[in-house]
Amino acid sequence: MSAAPAVAVSHRDSCAIAGIGATDFSRNSGRTTLTLATQAAVSAIADAGLERADIDGLVKSDYDDVQCTDLAHSLGLPGVTYWGATGIGGGAPCGMVGQAVAAIQAGLATNVLVYRALNGRSGVRFGKGSGVQRTGGAQYVGGNGSYEEFLYPYGVVAPGQMFAMVARRHMLEYGTTSDDLGSIAMTVRARANANPAAQMHDRTMNRQQYDAAPLIADPLRLFDHCLETDGACAVVVTSAERASDRPHPRVLIRAVSQGMIAEPQSGSFLTALFRESLTDQPSAQAARTLYRRAGMGPDEVDVAQFYDCFTITLLLQLEDYGFCAKGEGGPFATSGAIDLGGRLPVNTAGGNLSEGYIHGLNHVLEGVRQMRGTSTSQVDGAQTCLVTSGVPVNTSAMILRKG
């Protein structure tokens, strides 16, 4: 994929991320999601060198049960002029930042707080079938008003089951192997081992441990699945001009995009199994839009934070964002290209697989750290960072760069 020609894009480098904040990542926070969101927000606001009264915009995920009014009250915000939400679920984080950029450009807000909080282990566990849990106990039969009614009665209720079929199809079409997936799992685990804040900081993994892990949904093993995490993350988005006098070097938002595949099917994610091709994801469309808006291509990306709810999703995005040809994601990962010192170091804090699963907003924080030069697995000389959000229904992505 070659670099797109430079064209006028109104939001290019117009905004920046001035502050980041996170709670601890754990299996049992012992706190409400509102408390977690508040703690992450307070940290992000302080990191930006702002006062709470400076925040006049809020953006949340559609899956977050902490409403904007809840957080505004908890923080004591005196003058919120904009609030919004986007999704679906893991496809949201970069789009949430994009919504903040749009609000600032439109003059609807000046400093927008973007947040995500969840008790993903001690509360609602997506691995048990989030489509059912989110509806407060809806029955399997009926599919919650979508084509999922053709899947639930047969036991297809969880994301891991769907992505297992995607992985198997990729193996059949392109020769991808379990060793390729294992290379991804081990690479991001090594990055988590260097990150004291990661859930898997003190748990190393070798090939033998990966191979010995139980199959959860064939061909995906235990370590091909992301973590279940209690925690929260937040970022403060402001104009590039206002970010220039903040405590930390500003991190410019070069470009943001969203993408939705043709005929995405009705539902949250499982119905993507009804598509003609299981290996086609909305990330390919988001990539084309992103590079066009950024006026650059994959050759100019120094480091990436890929949404990795499963190893196969990271592999698919290596292809869709143009770092290797379709079908070559497995060999690319196994070659060492995604490790530190490789062509494209990825998920340098450990990602969803080994740092924590905050629905991908933690990837945005790590992208900022890379651009500030403060990552625990810092990529020497990195000037640009690609950050992506989840698939398969819709997705979003952005490119960050040093300011």
Short mmCIF file of C-alpha atoms in Angstrom, two decimals:
data_model
loop_
_atom_site.label_atom_id
_atom_site.label_comp_id
_atom_site.label_asym_id
_atom_site.label_seq_id
_atom_site.Cartn_x
_atom_site.Cartn_y
_atom_site.Cartn_z
CA MET A 1 0.00 0.00 0.00
CA SER A 2 1.63 3.23 -1.11
CA ALA A 3 1.33 6.60 0.57
CA ALA A 4 -1.77 8.53 -0.38
CA PRO A 5 -1.26 11.92 -2.02
CA ALA A 6 -1.30 14.91 0.29
CA VAL A 7 -4.68 16.61 0.21
CA ALA A 8 -6.24 19.33 2.30
CA VAL A 9 -7.75 17.80 5.42
CA SER A 10 -9.19 20.24 7.89
CA HIS A 11 -8.42 18.25 11.02
CA ARG A 12 -4.84 17.27 10.17
CA ASP A 13 -2.59 18.19 13.13
CA SER A 14 -5.25 20.62 14.39
CA CYS A 15 -5.63 18.90 17.77
CA ALA A 16 -3.43 17.10 20.24
CA ILE A 17 -3.61 14.80 23.22
CA ALA A 18 -2.37 16.83 26.16
CA GLY A 19 -3.04 14.47 29.05
CA ILE A 20 -3.37 10.76 29.78
CA GLY A 21 -4.47 8.86 32.87
CA ALA A 22 -5.18 5.31 33.97
CA THR A 23 -6.05 3.31 37.04
CA ASP A 24 -4.36 0.10 37.99
CA PHE A 25 -5.39 -2.92 35.89
CA SER A 26 -6.63 -5.87 37.92
CA ARG A 27 -9.00 -8.84 38.13
CA ASN A 28 -11.02 -7.31 40.96
CA SER A 29 -10.88 -3.56 41.41
CA GLY A 30 -13.18 -3.42 44.41
CA ARG A 31 -14.51 -0.14 42.99
CA THR A 32 -17.47 0.96 40.93
CA THR A 33 -16.96 1.87 37.30
CA LEU A 34 -17.79 5.47 38.20
CA THR A 35 -14.97 5.50 40.75
CA LEU A 36 -12.59 4.03 38.18
CA ALA A 37 -13.61 6.57 35.54
CA THR A 38 -13.21 9.41 38.03
CA GLN A 39 -9.73 8.27 39.07
CA ALA A 40 -8.52 7.96 35.47
CA ALA A 41 -10.05 11.33 34.59
CA VAL A 42 -8.45 13.13 37.53
CA SER A 43 -5.10 11.67 36.52
CA ALA A 44 -5.49 12.72 32.86
CA ILE A 45 -6.56 16.25 33.75
CA ALA A 46 -3.59 16.66 36.10
CA ASP A 47 -1.25 15.21 33.47
CA ALA A 48 -2.48 17.88 31.05
CA GLY A 49 -1.75 20.62 33.60
CA LEU A 50 -5.41 21.63 33.67
CA GLU A 51 -8.03 22.17 36.34
CA ARG A 52 -11.28 20.24 36.34
CA ALA A 53 -13.11 23.46 35.51
CA ASP A 54 -11.17 23.58 32.23
CA ILE A 55 -12.95 20.45 30.94
CA ASP A 56 -16.02 21.39 28.93
CA GLY A 57 -16.48 18.27 26.80
CA LEU A 58 -16.93 14.54 27.47
CA VAL A 59 -16.92 11.54 25.12
CA LYS A 60 -17.68 7.96 26.16
CA SER A 61 -18.00 4.51 24.63
CA ASP A 62 -21.50 3.27 23.88
CA TYR A 63 -20.67 0.23 26.04
CA ASP A 64 -19.68 2.30 29.09
CA ASP A 65 -22.24 2.30 31.87
CA VAL A 66 -20.75 5.52 33.27
CA GLN A 67 -22.87 8.22 31.66
CA CYS A 68 -21.39 11.61 30.84
CA THR A 69 -23.68 13.20 33.43
CA ASP A 70 -22.40 10.74 36.05
CA LEU A 71 -18.77 11.67 35.43
CA ALA A 72 -19.49 15.40 35.16
CA HIS A 73 -21.14 15.28 38.58
CA SER A 74 -18.38 13.14 40.11
CA LEU A 75 -15.69 15.51 38.85
CA GLY A 76 -17.67 18.63 39.69
CA LEU A 77 -17.42 20.02 36.17
CA PRO A 78 -19.08 23.45 36.16
CA GLY A 79 -19.64 24.09 32.46
CA VAL A 80 -19.89 21.12 30.11
CA THR A 81 -20.96 22.31 26.66
CA TYR A 82 -20.55 19.11 24.69
CA TRP A 83 -20.95 15.38 25.31
CA GLY A 84 -21.15 12.40 23.03
CA ALA A 85 -20.69 8.65 22.60
CA THR A 86 -19.64 6.29 19.87
CA GLY A 87 -19.11 2.57 19.26
CA ILE A 88 -19.63 -0.28 18.59
CA GLY A 89 -17.68 -1.42 21.65
CA GLY A 90 -14.04 -2.01 20.80
CA GLY A 91 -14.42 -0.17 17.50
CA ALA A 92 -14.90 3.05 19.47
CA PRO A 93 -11.65 4.36 21.07
CA CYS A 94 -10.02 6.10 18.10
CA GLY A 95 -13.45 7.23 16.98
CA MET A 96 -14.02 8.69 20.44
CA VAL A 97 -10.87 10.76 20.04
CA GLY A 98 -12.08 11.71 16.56
CA GLN A 99 -15.37 12.92 18.00
CA ALA A 100 -13.45 15.08 20.46
CA VAL A 101 -11.45 16.55 17.57
CA ALA A 102 -14.66 17.31 15.67
CA ALA A 103 -16.20 19.02 18.71
CA ILE A 104 -13.13 21.21 19.19
CA GLN A 105 -12.97 22.11 15.51
CA ALA A 106 -16.65 22.99 15.50
CA GLY A 107 -16.20 25.29 18.49
CA LEU A 108 -18.45 23.15 20.68
CA ALA A 109 -15.74 22.54 23.32
CA THR A 110 -12.14 23.46 24.12
CA ASN A 111 -10.82 20.62 26.31
CA VAL A 112 -12.53 17.25 25.84
CA LEU A 113 -12.12 14.31 28.21
CA VAL A 114 -12.39 10.90 26.54
CA TYR A 115 -12.83 7.95 28.92
CA ARG A 116 -13.54 4.24 29.22
CA ALA A 117 -14.15 2.38 32.49
CA LEU A 118 -15.18 -1.22 33.08
CA ASN A 119 -15.06 -4.04 35.57
CA GLY A 120 -14.40 -6.56 32.84
CA ARG A 121 -13.44 -9.37 35.17
CA SER A 122 -15.36 -8.82 38.41
CA GLY A 123 -18.43 -7.46 36.61
CA VAL A 124 -19.75 -8.11 33.10
CA ARG A 125 -17.36 -10.53 31.39
CA PHE A 126 -17.47 -10.24 27.62
CA GLY A 127 -16.00 -13.72 27.21
CA LYS A 128 -19.18 -15.22 28.64
CA GLY A 129 -21.31 -13.75 25.87
CA SER A 130 -21.56 -9.99 26.05
CA GLY A 131 -24.46 -9.77 23.61
CA VAL A 132 -26.72 -11.44 26.16
CA GLN A 133 -25.32 -9.77 29.27
CA ARG A 134 -25.63 -6.24 27.89
CA THR A 135 -29.37 -6.61 27.49
CA GLY A 136 -29.90 -7.42 31.15
CA GLY A 137 -30.66 -11.11 30.73
CA ALA A 138 -32.31 -11.32 27.32
CA GLN A 139 -32.95 -14.84 26.12
CA TYR A 140 -30.78 -16.60 23.58
CA VAL A 141 -33.73 -17.25 21.28
CA GLY A 142 -34.66 -14.07 19.46
CA GLY A 143 -31.17 -12.69 18.94
CA ASN A 144 -31.92 -9.38 20.66
CA GLY A 145 -33.58 -8.07 17.50
CA SER A 146 -30.80 -9.08 15.12
CA TYR A 147 -29.59 -11.99 13.03
CA GLU A 148 -27.87 -13.31 16.14
CA GLU A 149 -31.02 -15.39 16.62
CA PHE A 150 -29.47 -17.80 14.07
CA LEU A 151 -26.39 -18.26 16.30
CA TYR A 152 -27.39 -18.07 19.96
CA PRO A 153 -29.47 -21.28 20.01
CA TYR A 154 -26.45 -23.23 18.76
CA GLY A 155 -24.10 -21.92 21.44
CA VAL A 156 -22.28 -19.24 19.44
CA VAL A 157 -22.48 -16.48 22.03
CA ALA A 158 -18.94 -15.24 22.67
CA PRO A 159 -16.40 -13.26 20.64
CA GLY A 160 -13.78 -16.01 20.92
CA GLN A 161 -16.02 -18.46 19.10
CA MET A 162 -16.50 -16.08 16.20
CA PHE A 163 -12.84 -15.14 15.85
CA ALA A 164 -11.87 -18.81 16.03
CA MET A 165 -13.80 -19.32 12.79
CA VAL A 166 -12.11 -16.27 11.29
CA ALA A 167 -8.71 -17.68 12.26
CA ARG A 168 -9.50 -21.08 10.80
CA ARG A 169 -10.62 -19.52 7.53
CA HIS A 170 -7.37 -17.52 7.33
CA MET A 171 -5.41 -20.72 7.93
CA LEU A 172 -7.28 -22.54 5.18
CA GLU A 173 -6.97 -19.72 2.65
CA TYR A 174 -3.41 -18.58 3.32
CA GLY A 175 -1.58 -21.27 5.26
CA THR A 176 -1.40 -19.32 8.50
CA THR A 177 -0.32 -21.51 11.43
CA SER A 178 -0.71 -21.67 15.19
CA ASP A 179 2.99 -20.84 15.39
CA ASP A 180 2.24 -17.52 13.69
CA LEU A 181 -0.43 -16.71 16.27
CA GLY A 182 1.91 -17.83 19.02
CA SER A 183 4.58 -15.43 17.80
CA ILE A 184 2.15 -12.56 18.28
CA ALA A 185 1.18 -13.73 21.78
CA MET A 186 4.79 -14.09 22.88
CA THR A 187 5.87 -10.76 21.39
CA VAL A 188 3.26 -8.72 23.24
CA ARG A 189 3.84 -10.71 26.44
CA ALA A 190 7.49 -9.66 26.34
CA ARG A 191 6.39 -6.04 26.11
CA ALA A 192 4.09 -6.54 29.12
CA ASN A 193 6.97 -8.08 31.07
CA ALA A 194 8.77 -4.73 30.70
CA ASN A 195 5.69 -2.77 31.82
CA PRO A 196 5.13 -2.69 35.61
CA ALA A 197 1.51 -1.58 35.09
CA ALA A 198 0.61 -4.61 32.95
CA GLN A 199 -1.48 -7.44 34.35
CA MET A 200 1.03 -9.94 32.93
CA HIS A 201 4.10 -8.00 34.06
CA ASP A 202 5.47 -10.88 36.13
CA ARG A 203 4.34 -13.78 33.93
CA THR A 204 6.69 -14.70 31.12
CA MET A 205 5.72 -17.01 28.28
CA ASN A 206 7.68 -19.27 25.97
CA ARG A 207 6.67 -21.37 22.99
CA GLN A 208 6.19 -24.50 25.07
CA GLN A 209 3.82 -22.72 27.45
CA TYR A 210 1.85 -21.29 24.55
CA ASP A 211 1.52 -24.70 22.88
CA ALA A 212 0.51 -26.38 26.16
CA ALA A 213 -2.27 -23.87 26.85
CA PRO A 214 -5.78 -25.29 26.43
CA LEU A 215 -7.81 -24.70 23.31
CA ILE A 216 -10.68 -22.37 24.18
CA ALA A 217 -12.20 -22.22 20.69
CA ASP A 218 -10.20 -24.20 18.15
CA PRO A 219 -7.73 -23.01 16.81
CA LEU A 220 -7.48 -20.25 19.44
CA ARG A 221 -5.72 -21.18 22.65
CA LEU A 222 -5.88 -19.49 26.03
CA PHE A 223 -3.09 -17.04 25.20
CA ASP A 224 -4.71 -16.09 21.89
CA HIS A 225 -7.48 -14.43 23.93
CA CYS A 226 -7.25 -11.00 25.50
CA LEU A 227 -7.37 -10.44 29.24
CA GLU A 228 -10.42 -9.69 31.34
CA THR A 229 -9.66 -6.48 33.20
CA ASP A 230 -11.03 -4.10 35.79
CA GLY A 231 -9.79 -0.56 35.19
CA ALA A 232 -10.16 2.73 33.37
CA CYS A 233 -8.29 5.03 31.00
CA ALA A 234 -8.79 8.65 30.00
CA VAL A 235 -7.22 11.21 27.66
CA VAL A 236 -7.61 14.97 27.31
CA VAL A 237 -7.91 16.29 23.76
CA THR A 238 -7.41 19.97 23.01
CA SER A 239 -6.31 22.20 20.15
CA ALA A 240 -2.70 21.93 18.97
CA GLU A 241 -2.18 25.57 19.94
CA ARG A 242 -3.44 25.11 23.50
CA ALA A 243 -1.39 21.91 23.86
CA SER A 244 1.83 23.75 23.10
CA ASP A 245 2.12 25.21 26.60
CA ARG A 246 1.16 22.10 28.59
CA PRO A 247 3.60 20.24 30.94
CA HIS A 248 4.39 17.46 28.45
CA PRO A 249 5.46 17.63 24.81
CA ARG A 250 2.32 17.80 22.75
CA VAL A 251 1.29 14.73 20.77
CA LEU A 252 -0.44 15.79 17.58
CA ILE A 253 -3.38 13.90 16.14
CA ARG A 254 -2.30 13.70 12.52
CA ALA A 255 -5.51 12.12 11.28
CA VAL A 256 -8.47 10.02 12.43
CA SER A 257 -10.76 7.72 10.45
CA GLN A 258 -13.67 5.36 10.89
CA GLY A 259 -14.67 2.48 8.65
CA MET A 260 -17.62 0.16 8.14
CA ILE A 261 -17.59 -2.78 5.77
CA ALA A 262 -20.29 -3.10 3.11
CA GLU A 263 -23.25 -5.13 4.36
CA PRO A 264 -21.94 -5.33 7.94
CA GLN A 265 -24.96 -7.45 9.01
CA SER A 266 -27.31 -6.67 11.87
CA GLY A 267 -25.88 -7.19 15.35
CA SER A 268 -22.91 -6.40 17.53
CA PHE A 269 -20.27 -8.75 16.11
CA LEU A 270 -21.32 -12.41 15.79
CA THR A 271 -23.32 -11.81 12.63
CA ALA A 272 -20.10 -10.93 10.80
CA LEU A 273 -19.97 -14.71 10.29
CA PHE A 274 -22.64 -14.27 7.61
CA ARG A 275 -20.32 -12.31 5.33
CA GLU A 276 -19.11 -13.74 2.08
CA SER A 277 -15.49 -13.47 3.28
CA LEU A 278 -14.52 -13.91 6.94
CA THR A 279 -11.07 -12.45 6.37
CA ASP A 280 -12.33 -9.08 5.06
CA GLN A 281 -12.54 -6.54 7.87
CA PRO A 282 -13.54 -2.83 8.07
CA SER A 283 -9.93 -2.02 8.97
CA ALA A 284 -9.04 -2.08 5.26
CA GLN A 285 -11.46 0.77 4.56
CA ALA A 286 -10.42 2.68 7.67
CA ALA A 287 -6.80 2.37 6.57
CA ARG A 288 -7.44 3.85 3.14
CA THR A 289 -9.30 6.79 4.62
CA LEU A 290 -6.70 7.32 7.35
CA TYR A 291 -3.70 7.39 5.03
CA ARG A 292 -5.49 9.73 2.64
CA ARG A 293 -6.35 12.12 5.44
CA ALA A 294 -2.87 11.90 6.95
CA GLY A 295 -1.11 12.40 3.62
CA MET A 296 1.18 9.49 4.40
CA GLY A 297 1.35 5.73 4.10
CA PRO A 298 2.43 2.68 6.12
CA ASP A 299 6.10 3.17 5.22
CA GLU A 300 6.06 6.31 7.38
CA VAL A 301 4.64 4.59 10.48
CA ASP A 302 7.32 3.86 13.10
CA VAL A 303 5.34 1.96 15.75
CA ALA A 304 1.77 0.64 16.04
CA GLN A 305 -0.74 -0.16 18.73
CA PHE A 306 -3.13 -2.67 17.14
CA TYR A 307 -6.41 -3.66 18.74
CA ASP A 308 -5.70 -7.23 19.83
CA CYS A 309 -8.76 -8.78 21.40
CA PHE A 310 -7.33 -11.95 19.81
CA THR A 311 -4.04 -12.72 18.11
CA ILE A 312 -5.86 -13.16 14.80
CA THR A 313 -7.23 -9.59 14.90
CA LEU A 314 -3.71 -8.19 15.15
CA LEU A 315 -2.59 -10.43 12.28
CA LEU A 316 -5.47 -9.30 10.04
CA GLN A 317 -4.68 -5.65 10.69
CA LEU A 318 -1.02 -6.08 9.74
CA GLU A 319 -2.40 -6.88 6.30
CA ASP A 320 -5.24 -4.36 6.19
CA TYR A 321 -3.04 -1.41 7.20
CA GLY A 322 -0.55 -2.23 4.48
CA PHE A 323 2.46 -3.60 6.34
CA CYS A 324 2.37 -6.84 4.38
CA ALA A 325 0.28 -8.35 1.61
CA LYS A 326 -3.03 -10.11 2.18
CA GLY A 327 -2.32 -13.57 3.55
CA GLU A 328 1.23 -12.73 4.68
CA GLY A 329 0.42 -11.54 8.19
CA GLY A 330 1.53 -14.82 9.74
CA PRO A 331 5.04 -14.94 8.22
CA PHE A 332 5.43 -11.20 8.85
CA ALA A 333 4.73 -11.66 12.58
CA THR A 334 6.89 -14.78 12.88
CA SER A 335 9.84 -13.07 11.15
CA GLY A 336 10.35 -10.77 14.13
CA ALA A 337 9.14 -7.72 12.22
CA ILE A 338 6.68 -6.81 15.02
CA ASP A 339 9.25 -7.04 17.83
CA LEU A 340 11.44 -4.24 19.17
CA GLY A 341 14.09 -3.63 16.55
CA GLY A 342 11.83 -5.03 13.83
CA ARG A 343 10.19 -3.20 10.95
CA LEU A 344 7.08 -2.38 13.02
CA PRO A 345 7.17 -2.81 16.80
CA VAL A 346 3.61 -3.36 18.01
CA ASN A 347 1.64 -3.10 21.25
CA THR A 348 4.61 -1.92 23.23
CA ALA A 349 2.81 -1.88 26.59
CA GLY A 350 1.49 -5.44 26.15
CA GLY A 351 -1.82 -4.67 24.44
CA ASN A 352 -5.19 -6.20 25.21
CA LEU A 353 -3.53 -9.61 25.27
CA SER A 354 -1.07 -8.91 28.11
CA GLU A 355 -1.34 -5.35 29.47
CA GLY A 356 -5.07 -5.14 30.10
CA TYR A 357 -8.37 -4.94 28.28
CA ILE A 358 -9.77 -1.44 28.60
CA HIS A 359 -11.57 -1.90 25.30
CA GLY A 360 -8.54 -0.51 23.47
CA LEU A 361 -8.33 2.95 25.02
CA ASN A 362 -5.12 1.79 26.73
CA HIS A 363 -3.62 1.56 23.21
CA VAL A 364 -4.18 5.30 22.80
CA LEU A 365 -2.33 5.98 26.05
CA GLU A 366 0.61 3.86 24.92
CA GLY A 367 0.69 5.68 21.59
CA VAL A 368 1.02 8.95 23.47
CA ARG A 369 3.81 7.52 25.65
CA GLN A 370 5.70 6.42 22.55
CA MET A 371 5.47 9.93 21.10
CA ARG A 372 6.55 11.45 24.41
CA GLY A 373 9.46 9.02 24.64
CA THR A 374 8.29 7.55 27.96
CA SER A 375 7.22 4.01 27.04
CA THR A 376 8.63 1.09 28.99
CA SER A 377 9.50 -0.40 25.58
CA GLN A 378 10.44 2.80 23.81
CA VAL A 379 11.08 2.63 20.08
CA ASP A 380 14.20 4.66 19.33
CA GLY A 381 13.55 7.64 17.12
CA ALA A 382 9.82 6.99 16.73
CA GLN A 383 8.07 10.00 15.21
CA THR A 384 4.70 8.47 14.26
CA CYS A 385 2.40 5.91 15.85
CA LEU A 386 -0.61 4.13 14.36
CA VAL A 387 -3.38 3.28 16.82
CA THR A 388 -6.32 1.10 15.80
CA SER A 389 -9.61 0.00 17.31
CA GLY A 390 -11.62 -3.20 17.17
CA VAL A 391 -13.26 -5.17 14.40
CA PRO A 392 -15.37 -6.77 12.86
CA VAL A 393 -18.51 -4.59 12.63
CA ASN A 394 -16.97 -1.15 12.39
CA THR A 395 -13.65 0.30 13.42
CA SER A 396 -11.63 3.47 13.83
CA ALA A 397 -7.97 4.41 13.69
CA MET A 398 -5.64 7.34 14.04
CA ILE A 399 -2.06 8.39 13.52
CA LEU A 400 -0.25 10.26 16.28
CA ARG A 401 2.96 12.17 15.75
CA LYS A 402 5.47 14.12 17.77
CA GLY A 403 4.57 17.77 17.99
#
